[in-house]
C-alpha positions as semicolon CSV with decimal commas, in nm:
position;residue;x (nm);y (nm);z (nm)
1;A;-1,060;-1,154;-3,011
2;M;-1,190;-0,802;-2,962
3;Q;-1,392;-0,916;-2,662
4;V;-1,076;-1,056;-2,503
5;V;-0,899;-0,723;-2,561
6;A;-1,193;-0,541;-2,404
7;F;-1,174;-0,754;-2,089
8;V;-0,798;-0,701;-2,072
9;L;-0,846;-0,325;-2,092
10;I;-1,116;-0,336;-1,823
11;G;-0,882;-0,530;-1,594
12;I;-0,576;-0,305;-1,623
13;G;-0,700;-0,073;-1,348
14;T;-0,761;-0,356;-1,104
15;G;-0,427;-0,509;-1,199
16;A;-0,250;-0,181;-1,126
17;L;-0,413;-0,169;-0,781
18;Y;-0,298;-0,525;-0,705
19;A;0,051;-0,426;-0,819
20;M;0,055;-0,132;-0,576
21;V;-0,053;-0,354;-0,288
22;A;0,204;-0,620;-0,382
23;Q;0,483;-0,363;-0,406
24;G;0,404;-0,240;-0,056
25;L;0,405;-0,597;0,074
26;V;0,743;-0,667;-0,087
27;L;0,898;-0,346;0,045
28;I;0,790;-0,428;0,400
29;Y;0,935;-0,777;0,368
30;R;1,263;-0,650;0,222
31;G;1,297;-0,382;0,487
32;S;1,203;-0,583;0,794
33;G;1,196;-0,952;0,698
34;V;0,829;-0,974;0,802
35;V;0,547;-1,100;0,582
36;N;0,275;-0,850;0,670
37;F;-0,047;-1,051;0,688
38;A;-0,224;-0,730;0,792
39;H;-0,153;-0,565;0,456
40;G;-0,511;-0,609;0,341
41;A;-0,620;-0,420;0,652
42;F;-0,400;-0,129;0,537
43;V;-0,590;-0,123;0,208
44;M;-0,920;-0,129;0,396
45;G;-0,794;0,143;0,630
46;G;-0,708;0,367;0,337
47;A;-1,055;0,322;0,189
48;Y;-1,234;0,390;0,518
49;A;-1,011;0,691;0,591
50;Y;-1,093;0,837;0,250
51;Y;-1,464;0,782;0,316
52;E;-1,437;0,954;0,655
53;F;-1,242;1,254;0,528
54;A;-1,441;1,304;0,208
55;E;-1,794;1,208;0,317
56;H;-1,816;1,304;0,685
57;L;-1,557;1,581;0,721
58;H;-1,632;1,716;0,372
59;L;-1,270;1,779;0,286
60;G;-1,158;1,808;-0,073
61;R;-1,122;1,472;-0,244
62;W;-0,751;1,507;-0,313
63;I;-0,692;1,632;0,040
64;A;-0,879;1,322;0,159
65;V;-0,649;1,104;-0,052
66;V;-0,334;1,265;0,092
67;L;-0,462;1,231;0,449
68;S;-0,567;0,870;0,392
69;V;-0,223;0,777;0,259
70;A;-0,065;0,958;0,555
71;C;-0,287;0,760;0,795
72;T;-0,185;0,421;0,654
73;A;0,181;0,526;0,648
74;A;0,147;0,622;1,015
75;L;-0,024;0,288;1,086
76;G;0,270;0,106;0,931
77;A;0,516;0,308;1,137
78;A;0,317;0,241;1,455
79;I;0,313;-0,134;1,395
80;Q;0,688;-0,139;1,341
81;L;0,766;0,083;1,643
82;L;0,517;-0,052;1,895
83;I;0,485;-0,419;1,803
84;L;0,757;-0,553;1,578
85;R;1,058;-0,358;1,700
86;P;1,020;-0,494;2,056
87;M;0,986;-0,840;1,895
88;R;1,301;-0,814;1,680
89;R;1,466;-1,100;1,869
90;S;1,153;-1,317;1,846
91;S;1,114;-1,589;1,586
92;A;0,989;-1,509;1,237
93;L;0,674;-1,712;1,313
94;S;0,600;-1,501;1,622
95;R;0,631;-1,177;1,424
96;L;0,412;-1,318;1,149
97;I;0,146;-1,410;1,406
98;A;0,169;-1,055;1,544
99;T;0,069;-0,919;1,202
100;L;-0,231;-1,154;1,205
101;G;-0,327;-1,001;1,540
102;V;-0,304;-0,655;1,384
103;L;-0,527;-0,770;1,097
104;I;-0,796;-0,893;1,337
105;A;-0,773;-0,578;1,552
106;V;-0,801;-0,339;1,256
107;Q;-1,092;-0,532;1,105
108;A;-1,277;-0,535;1,438
109;G;-1,211;-0,164;1,486
110;A;-1,349;-0,088;1,138
111;V;-1,669;-0,281;1,211
112;L;-1,714;-0,101;1,543
113;I;-1,666;0,242;1,385
114;F;-1,829;0,203;1,044
115;G;-2,058;-0,098;1,086
116;D;-2,081;-0,391;0,847
117;S;-2,299;-0,236;0,576
118;V;-2,170;-0,132;0,235
119;L;-2,055;0,231;0,221
120;F;-2,016;0,443;-0,090
121;A;-1,743;0,704;-0,110
122;P;-1,749;1,000;-0,352
123;H;-1,596;0,928;-0,692
124;L;-1,239;1,043;-0,717
125;L;-1,165;0,988;-1,085
126;P;-1,375;1,046;-1,397
127;A;-1,551;0,729;-1,509
128;N;-1,633;0,827;-1,867
129;G;-1,596;0,540;-2,111
130;L;-1,330;0,572;-2,378
131;E;-1,323;0,364;-2,695
132;I;-0,958;0,258;-2,715
133;L;-1,020;0,017;-3,001
134;P;-1,334;-0,044;-3,207
135;G;-1,574;-0,227;-2,978
136;A;-1,339;-0,206;-2,679
137;R;-1,439;0,061;-2,428
138;V;-1,272;0,120;-2,094
139;G;-1,337;0,368;-1,816
140;E;-1,115;0,673;-1,801
141;D;-1,056;0,602;-1,431
142;R;-0,906;0,261;-1,518
143;L;-0,656;0,421;-1,752
144;I;-0,559;0,680;-1,491
145;I;-0,511;0,410;-1,225
146;F;-0,298;0,211;-1,469
147;A;-0,085;0,518;-1,545
148;V;-0,040;0,592;-1,173
149;G;0,056;0,230;-1,106
150;L;0,305;0,231;-1,394
151;V;0,468;0,556;-1,280
152;L;0,490;0,433;-0,919
153;T;0,648;0,106;-1,035
154;I;0,915;0,291;-1,235
155;V;0,986;0,537;-0,953
156;L;1,014;0,262;-0,690
157;W;1,235;0,049;-0,915
158;A;1,468;0,342;-0,980
159;A;1,472;0,453;-0,615
160;Y;1,552;0,109;-0,474
161;R;1,793;0,023;-0,754
162;F;2,004;0,338;-0,769
163;S;1,960;0,529;-0,441
164;N;2,169;0,485;-0,129
165;F;1,854;0,401;0,066
166;G;1,773;0,120;-0,177
167;R;2,121;-0,026;-0,146
168;I;2,103;-0,011;0,234
169;T;1,761;-0,179;0,228
170;T;1,905;-0,461;0,016
171;A;2,199;-0,493;0,256
172;V;1,969;-0,511;0,557
173;A;1,751;-0,771;0,383
174;Q;2,055;-0,990;0,311
175;N;2,242;-0,951;0,641
176;P;2,113;-0,714;0,913
177;Q;2,415;-0,772;1,139
178;T;2,665;-0,675;0,870
179;A;2,461;-0,369;0,774
180;A;2,446;-0,264;1,141
181;S;2,823;-0,305;1,175
182;M;2,863;-0,057;0,889
183;G;2,658;0,204;1,077
184;H;2,315;0,146;0,922
185;S;2,025;0,094;1,161
186;P;1,804;-0,201;1,058
187;D;1,527;-0,056;1,278
188;L;1,525;0,276;1,089
189;I;1,533;0,098;0,752
190;A;1,243;-0,122;0,861
191;L;1,051;0,183;0,982
192;A;1,097;0,366;0,651
193;N;0,986;0,064;0,448
194;W;0,682;0,006;0,670
195;R;0,584;0,368;0,605
196;V;0,626;0,336;0,228
197;G;0,447;-0,002;0,221
198;G;0,161;0,133;0,430
199;A;0,132;0,440;0,207
200;L;0,111;0,226;-0,108
201;A;-0,159;0,008;0,044
202;G;-0,355;0,315;0,156
203;L;-0,329;0,468;-0,193
204;A;-0,459;0,147;-0,347
205;G;-0,748;0,147;-0,099
């Protein structure tokens, strides 16, 4: 039983990362009605951006994190503005295929810039093992990632549940035409959610 608990504790960090990625994917879908098949490329982009800022440009690690998140948020905004907004009258399948095109383009760009070999970025979080229970040790970084994921989940839930922006996003998701008739721009709501979704994916990366 203790071995099962140990594996559960080891997996909480990875689970929190998956939760962050999934939250970003859901926010993009709620805000724009598009299933972003390129979301994994956002995660990859965040990781490569962190490597570039921290390893090549020798910026501080936390500065590298902030810049990486900003880059993936900007990538999300660019996709919405340059690709999906002009396609807003296209079919859902066409917009979905467009995100697949973005996925292929970002992956190819990453290979051209960074190559296909494994790269190692500087450690961001302490990796000291902590004995949570007798015989069950877990890295300190896993606990920090879990705590960050938990806090982000609570903040996002509260923001989208109780804020005016969250209510407008829900309205746009249910009926964009009605929301537009009430003075809310579906394009701006989609843009904001693409930014937030991209930022979450970049942070996970």
